[in-house]
Amino acid sequence: MPEEHEPRPSRVPTWAPAWIPVGLVRWLTLPNLVTAAILLWAAPRCWPHMEALMGVRQRAALQPDYAVTTRRGDRITAESLRGQVVFVNVWATWCPPCRAEMPALQQLANAYADDGLVVLGLSVDRGPAQTVDAFLAERDIRYPVAIVTAEVITAFGGVRGYPTSFLVDRQGVVRHTVMGPVGPLTLRPAIRRLLAERLPATARPSPPGPPTARPPAVP
């Protein structure tokens, strides 16, 4: 007759209170805790990218008002870009992920320029402006880039890290905000959607009226 053995008691840490389920206590190992911490850190950073991929519109309809002067001396304002889709990228020369994504940003600018996309770089560098100029020339970056103050960044709602990218629709409303160097990739579907949108009639610039007739000259 086979000998019967009593089941071994489960190993439960002595620190665990009695009200915590045994299954949860067993799960609380160091590798699992580290994994959970990574997921909690990554979730708020990854979710905006997923929203852009799925077409979920950003909840806060921010319409920033800004004016910048590019390194080539051109003046760009929110009003001057109205009617175009704008990919605004906040970056710095000392930021490795920013450096990694810049070729992809130039590719975006080249691919969709004829469709109405403008890529605008906003550098937060505080060193000599020549450092930014040399950085752009070395990498053959041709889309407009301006060195800006915190006031301009605040107009977009601020940033929590670099690089941060804002996708602005034809009416000047920020539709997506993402952080990280994969923005040029995850925002591509959103760019195509916004380029397919057209300004409502009330938002289109009014066409110039007929010239006013001059009164006849008095002899």
mmCIF file of N, CA and C in Angstrom, residues 71-150:
data_model
loop_
_atom_site.group_PDB
_atom_site.id
_atom_site.type_symbol
_atom_site.label_atom_id
_atom_site.label_comp_id
_atom_site.label_asym_id
_atom_site.label_seq_id
_atom_site.Cartn_x
_atom_site.Cartn_y
_atom_site.Cartn_z
ATOM 1 N N ARG A 71 17.891 79.753 -37.488
ATOM 2 C CA ARG A 71 19.320 80.008 -37.599
ATOM 3 C C ARG A 71 19.677 80.613 -38.958
ATOM 4 N N ARG A 72 18.764 80.549 -39.910
ATOM 5 C CA ARG A 72 18.990 81.183 -41.210
ATOM 6 C C ARG A 72 18.406 82.595 -41.277
ATOM 7 N N GLY A 73 17.827 83.020 -40.155
ATOM 8 C CA GLY A 73 17.318 84.385 -40.095
ATOM 9 C C GLY A 73 15.867 84.554 -40.499
ATOM 10 N N ASP A 74 15.150 83.473 -40.720
ATOM 11 C CA ASP A 74 13.738 83.566 -41.092
ATOM 12 C C ASP A 74 12.873 83.677 -39.847
ATOM 13 N N ARG A 75 11.836 84.505 -39.937
ATOM 14 C CA ARG A 75 10.898 84.671 -38.831
ATOM 15 C C ARG A 75 9.713 83.739 -39.049
ATOM 16 N N ILE A 76 9.435 82.872 -38.066
ATOM 17 C CA ILE A 76 8.336 81.918 -38.151
ATOM 18 C C ILE A 76 7.420 82.142 -36.960
ATOM 19 N N THR A 77 6.128 82.231 -37.237
ATOM 20 C CA THR A 77 5.134 82.383 -36.176
ATOM 21 C C THR A 77 4.059 81.310 -36.328
ATOM 22 N N ALA A 78 3.276 81.151 -35.282
ATOM 23 C CA ALA A 78 2.164 80.198 -35.358
ATOM 24 C C ALA A 78 1.210 80.591 -36.473
ATOM 25 N N GLU A 79 1.001 81.886 -36.655
ATOM 26 C CA GLU A 79 0.079 82.349 -37.688
ATOM 27 C C GLU A 79 0.625 82.098 -39.082
ATOM 28 N N SER A 80 1.933 82.258 -39.254
ATOM 29 C CA SER A 80 2.510 82.048 -40.588
ATOM 30 C C SER A 80 2.462 80.588 -41.016
ATOM 31 N N LEU A 81 2.338 79.669 -40.052
ATOM 32 C CA LEU A 81 2.277 78.242 -40.370
ATOM 33 C C LEU A 81 0.843 77.717 -40.417
ATOM 34 N N ARG A 82 -0.131 78.609 -40.183
ATOM 35 C CA ARG A 82 -1.527 78.177 -40.217
ATOM 36 C C ARG A 82 -1.875 77.645 -41.602
ATOM 37 N N GLY A 83 -2.564 76.532 -41.637
ATOM 38 C CA GLY A 83 -2.892 75.895 -42.902
ATOM 39 C C GLY A 83 -1.955 74.758 -43.263
ATOM 40 N N GLN A 84 -0.883 74.590 -42.496
ATOM 41 C CA GLN A 84 0.052 73.502 -42.715
ATOM 42 C C GLN A 84 0.111 72.611 -41.470
ATOM 43 N N VAL A 85 0.497 71.364 -41.660
ATOM 44 C CA VAL A 85 0.733 70.463 -40.536
ATOM 45 C C VAL A 85 2.178 70.668 -40.088
ATOM 46 N N VAL A 86 2.381 70.854 -38.787
ATOM 47 C CA VAL A 86 3.708 71.203 -38.270
ATOM 48 C C VAL A 86 4.166 70.142 -37.269
ATOM 49 N N PHE A 87 5.352 69.611 -37.516
ATOM 50 C CA PHE A 87 6.002 68.673 -36.607
ATOM 51 C C PHE A 87 7.056 69.470 -35.841
ATOM 52 N N VAL A 88 6.766 69.799 -34.588
ATOM 53 C CA VAL A 88 7.666 70.601 -33.756
ATOM 54 C C VAL A 88 8.495 69.657 -32.889
ATOM 55 N N ASN A 89 9.816 69.777 -32.979
ATOM 56 C CA ASN A 89 10.713 68.884 -32.259
ATOM 57 C C ASN A 89 11.599 69.691 -31.318
ATOM 58 N N VAL A 90 11.474 69.424 -30.018
ATOM 59 C CA VAL A 90 12.280 70.100 -28.998
ATOM 60 C C VAL A 90 13.480 69.218 -28.692
ATOM 61 N N TRP A 91 14.673 69.781 -28.823
ATOM 62 C CA TRP A 91 15.872 68.960 -28.761
ATOM 63 C C TRP A 91 17.052 69.774 -28.233
ATOM 64 N N ALA A 92 18.220 69.125 -28.122
ATOM 65 C CA ALA A 92 19.455 69.791 -27.713
ATOM 66 C C ALA A 92 20.642 69.014 -28.277
ATOM 67 N N THR A 93 21.731 69.695 -28.515
ATOM 68 C CA THR A 93 22.913 69.035 -29.084
ATOM 69 C C THR A 93 23.523 68.036 -28.117
ATOM 70 N N TRP A 94 23.322 68.238 -26.792
ATOM 71 C CA TRP A 94 23.921 67.354 -25.808
ATOM 72 C C TRP A 94 23.049 66.126 -25.511
ATOM 73 N N CYS A 95 21.954 65.962 -26.228
ATOM 74 C CA CYS A 95 20.995 64.890 -25.981
ATOM 75 C C CYS A 95 21.215 63.773 -26.989
ATOM 76 N N PRO A 96 21.779 62.601 -26.593
ATOM 77 C CA PRO A 96 22.032 61.514 -27.550
ATOM 78 C C PRO A 96 20.795 61.032 -28.294
ATOM 79 N N PRO A 97 19.628 60.839 -27.628
ATOM 80 C CA PRO A 97 18.453 60.416 -28.412
ATOM 81 C C PRO A 97 18.040 61.453 -29.457
ATOM 82 N N CYS A 98 18.262 62.732 -29.153
ATOM 83 C CA CYS A 98 17.940 63.780 -30.136
ATOM 84 C C CYS A 98 18.810 63.619 -31.377
ATOM 85 N N ARG A 99 20.080 63.359 -31.159
ATOM 86 C CA ARG A 99 20.987 63.171 -32.294
ATOM 87 C C ARG A 99 20.561 61.965 -33.131
ATOM 88 N N ALA A 100 20.106 60.911 -32.448
ATOM 89 C CA ALA A 100 19.751 59.689 -33.159
ATOM 90 C C ALA A 100 18.551 59.882 -34.071
ATOM 91 N N GLU A 101 17.605 60.741 -33.691
ATOM 92 C CA GLU A 101 16.377 60.853 -34.466
ATOM 93 C C GLU A 101 16.436 61.917 -35.565
ATOM 94 N N MET A 102 17.449 62.775 -35.569
ATOM 95 C CA MET A 102 17.455 63.891 -36.519
ATOM 96 C C MET A 102 17.480 63.450 -37.978
ATOM 97 N N PRO A 103 18.208 62.409 -38.367
ATOM 98 C CA PRO A 103 18.110 61.964 -39.768
ATOM 99 C C PRO A 103 16.688 61.562 -40.154
ATOM 100 N N ALA A 104 15.958 60.941 -39.223
ATOM 101 C CA ALA A 104 14.575 60.562 -39.503
ATOM 102 C C ALA A 104 13.689 61.792 -39.651
ATOM 103 N N LEU A 105 13.980 62.839 -38.900
ATOM 104 C CA LEU A 105 13.219 64.077 -39.029
ATOM 105 C C LEU A 105 13.458 64.718 -40.394
ATOM 106 N N GLN A 106 14.712 64.691 -40.852
ATOM 107 C CA GLN A 106 15.006 65.242 -42.169
ATOM 108 C C GLN A 106 14.304 64.431 -43.252
ATOM 109 N N GLN A 107 14.232 63.115 -43.072
ATOM 110 C CA GLN A 107 13.513 62.269 -44.024
ATOM 111 C C GLN A 107 12.032 62.623 -44.054
ATOM 112 N N LEU A 108 11.442 62.893 -42.877
ATOM 113 C CA LEU A 108 10.047 63.332 -42.834
ATOM 114 C C LEU A 108 9.856 64.629 -43.603
ATOM 115 N N ALA A 109 10.753 65.582 -43.351
ATOM 116 C CA ALA A 109 10.653 66.873 -44.022
ATOM 117 C C ALA A 109 10.724 66.706 -45.530
ATOM 118 N N ASN A 110 11.603 65.841 -45.995
ATOM 119 C CA ASN A 110 11.741 65.614 -47.437
ATOM 120 C C ASN A 110 10.512 64.901 -48.017
ATOM 121 N N ALA A 111 9.988 63.912 -47.279
ATOM 122 C CA ALA A 111 8.927 63.064 -47.816
ATOM 123 C C ALA A 111 7.593 63.782 -47.936
ATOM 124 N N TYR A 112 7.303 64.703 -46.998
ATOM 125 C CA TYR A 112 5.961 65.289 -46.956
ATOM 126 C C TYR A 112 5.936 66.798 -47.180
ATOM 127 N N ALA A 113 7.037 67.372 -47.598
ATOM 128 C CA ALA A 113 7.078 68.832 -47.790
ATOM 129 C C ALA A 113 6.049 69.274 -48.824
ATOM 130 N N ASP A 114 5.921 68.544 -49.919
ATOM 131 C CA ASP A 114 4.985 68.927 -50.975
ATOM 132 C C ASP A 114 3.533 68.732 -50.563
ATOM 133 N N ASP A 115 3.294 67.951 -49.499
ATOM 134 C CA ASP A 115 1.926 67.709 -49.034
ATOM 135 C C ASP A 115 1.480 68.715 -47.980
ATOM 136 N N GLY A 116 2.417 69.550 -47.504
ATOM 137 C CA GLY A 116 2.032 70.559 -46.521
ATOM 138 C C GLY A 116 2.557 70.335 -45.129
ATOM 139 N N LEU A 117 3.615 69.509 -44.976
ATOM 140 C CA LEU A 117 4.206 69.299 -43.658
ATOM 141 C C LEU A 117 5.429 70.190 -43.486
ATOM 142 N N VAL A 118 5.522 70.815 -42.318
ATOM 143 C CA VAL A 118 6.694 71.599 -41.946
ATOM 144 C C VAL A 118 7.299 70.973 -40.698
ATOM 145 N N VAL A 119 8.575 70.640 -40.744
ATOM 146 C CA VAL A 119 9.302 70.179 -39.562
ATOM 147 C C VAL A 119 10.047 71.373 -38.990
ATOM 148 N N LEU A 120 9.809 71.660 -37.731
ATOM 149 C CA LEU A 120 10.416 72.816 -37.062
ATOM 150 C C LEU A 120 11.160 72.333 -35.826
ATOM 151 N N GLY A 121 12.471 72.562 -35.793
ATOM 152 C CA GLY A 121 13.273 72.181 -34.640
ATOM 153 C C GLY A 121 13.429 73.336 -33.673
ATOM 154 N N LEU A 122 13.229 73.075 -32.385
ATOM 155 C CA LEU A 122 13.398 74.084 -31.340
ATOM 156 C C LEU A 122 14.510 73.618 -30.408
ATOM 157 N N SER A 123 15.662 74.243 -30.525
ATOM 158 C CA SER A 123 16.816 73.862 -29.712
ATOM 159 C C SER A 123 16.774 74.597 -28.380
ATOM 160 N N VAL A 124 17.047 73.876 -27.293
ATOM 161 C CA VAL A 124 17.095 74.486 -25.968
ATOM 162 C C VAL A 124 18.533 74.689 -25.508
ATOM 163 N N ASP A 125 19.488 74.613 -26.432
ATOM 164 C CA ASP A 125 20.894 74.818 -26.073
ATOM 165 C C ASP A 125 21.113 76.219 -25.510
ATOM 166 N N ARG A 126 21.997 76.305 -24.530
ATOM 167 C CA ARG A 126 22.314 77.597 -23.915
ATOM 168 C C ARG A 126 23.768 78.002 -24.165
ATOM 169 N N GLY A 127 24.495 77.220 -24.943
ATOM 170 C CA GLY A 127 25.872 77.553 -25.281
ATOM 171 C C GLY A 127 25.921 78.479 -26.485
ATOM 172 N N PRO A 128 27.098 78.631 -27.078
ATOM 173 C CA PRO A 128 27.230 79.475 -28.271
ATOM 174 C C PRO A 128 26.342 78.962 -29.404
ATOM 175 N N ALA A 129 25.713 79.898 -30.108
ATOM 176 C CA ALA A 129 24.841 79.519 -31.222
ATOM 177 C C ALA A 129 25.626 78.807 -32.316
ATOM 178 N N GLN A 130 26.922 79.108 -32.416
ATOM 179 C CA GLN A 130 27.751 78.471 -33.442
ATOM 180 C C GLN A 130 27.837 76.963 -33.238
ATOM 181 N N THR A 131 27.689 76.525 -31.993
ATOM 182 C CA THR A 131 27.711 75.084 -31.722
ATOM 183 C C THR A 131 26.520 74.402 -32.391
ATOM 184 N N VAL A 132 25.360 75.031 -32.309
ATOM 185 C CA VAL A 132 24.164 74.496 -32.956
ATOM 186 C C VAL A 132 24.325 74.536 -34.469
ATOM 187 N N ASP A 133 24.864 75.647 -34.988
ATOM 188 C CA ASP A 133 25.048 75.768 -36.438
ATOM 189 C C ASP A 133 25.976 74.676 -36.974
ATOM 190 N N ALA A 134 27.081 74.444 -36.267
ATOM 191 C CA ALA A 134 28.028 73.416 -36.701
ATOM 192 C C ALA A 134 27.394 72.033 -36.621
ATOM 193 N N PHE A 135 26.603 71.797 -35.584
ATOM 194 C CA PHE A 135 25.919 70.518 -35.406
ATOM 195 C C PHE A 135 24.985 70.254 -36.586
ATOM 196 N N LEU A 136 24.214 71.255 -36.983
ATOM 197 C CA LEU A 136 23.263 71.093 -38.084
ATOM 198 C C LEU A 136 23.980 70.901 -39.417
ATOM 199 N N ALA A 137 25.056 71.669 -39.621
ATOM 200 C CA ALA A 137 25.791 71.561 -40.878
ATOM 201 C C ALA A 137 26.456 70.193 -41.009
ATOM 202 N N GLU A 138 26.989 69.689 -39.907
ATOM 203 C CA GLU A 138 27.669 68.394 -39.934
ATOM 204 C C GLU A 138 26.718 67.270 -40.319
ATOM 205 N N ARG A 139 25.450 67.399 -39.925
ATOM 206 C CA ARG A 139 24.466 66.344 -40.183
ATOM 207 C C ARG A 139 23.561 66.663 -41.372
ATOM 208 N N ASP A 140 23.829 67.767 -42.047
ATOM 209 C CA ASP A 140 23.070 68.182 -43.225
ATOM 210 C C ASP A 140 21.583 68.306 -42.905
ATOM 211 N N ILE A 141 21.293 68.958 -41.788
ATOM 212 C CA ILE A 141 19.903 69.205 -41.396
ATOM 213 C C ILE A 141 19.448 70.505 -42.059
ATOM 214 N N ARG A 142 18.419 70.412 -42.901
ATOM 215 C CA ARG A 142 17.991 71.564 -43.692
ATOM 216 C C ARG A 142 16.628 72.111 -43.289
ATOM 217 N N TYR A 143 15.874 71.383 -42.455
ATOM 218 C CA TYR A 143 14.595 71.952 -42.014
ATOM 219 C C TYR A 143 14.871 73.091 -41.025
ATOM 220 N N PRO A 144 13.930 74.032 -40.866
ATOM 221 C CA PRO A 144 14.193 75.201 -40.014
ATOM 222 C C PRO A 144 14.396 74.832 -38.551
ATOM 223 N N VAL A 145 15.408 75.447 -37.957
ATOM 224 C CA VAL A 145 15.736 75.220 -36.543
ATOM 225 C C VAL A 145 15.961 76.574 -35.886
ATOM 226 N N ALA A 146 15.408 76.742 -34.702
ATOM 227 C CA ALA A 146 15.587 77.973 -33.935
ATOM 228 C C ALA A 146 16.054 77.625 -32.527
ATOM 229 N N ILE A 147 16.869 78.481 -31.955
ATOM 230 C CA ILE A 147 17.246 78.366 -30.546
ATOM 231 C C ILE A 147 16.239 79.187 -29.749
ATOM 232 N N VAL A 148 15.567 78.559 -28.786
ATOM 233 C CA VAL A 148 14.441 79.215 -28.129
ATOM 234 C C VAL A 148 14.637 79.275 -26.617
ATOM 235 N N THR A 149 13.817 80.109 -26.011
ATOM 236 C CA THR A 149 13.806 80.251 -24.560
ATOM 237 C C THR A 149 12.722 79.357 -23.962
ATOM 238 N N ALA A 150 12.694 79.295 -22.638
ATOM 239 C CA ALA A 150 11.679 78.494 -21.949
ATOM 240 C C ALA A 150 10.279 79.014 -22.234
#
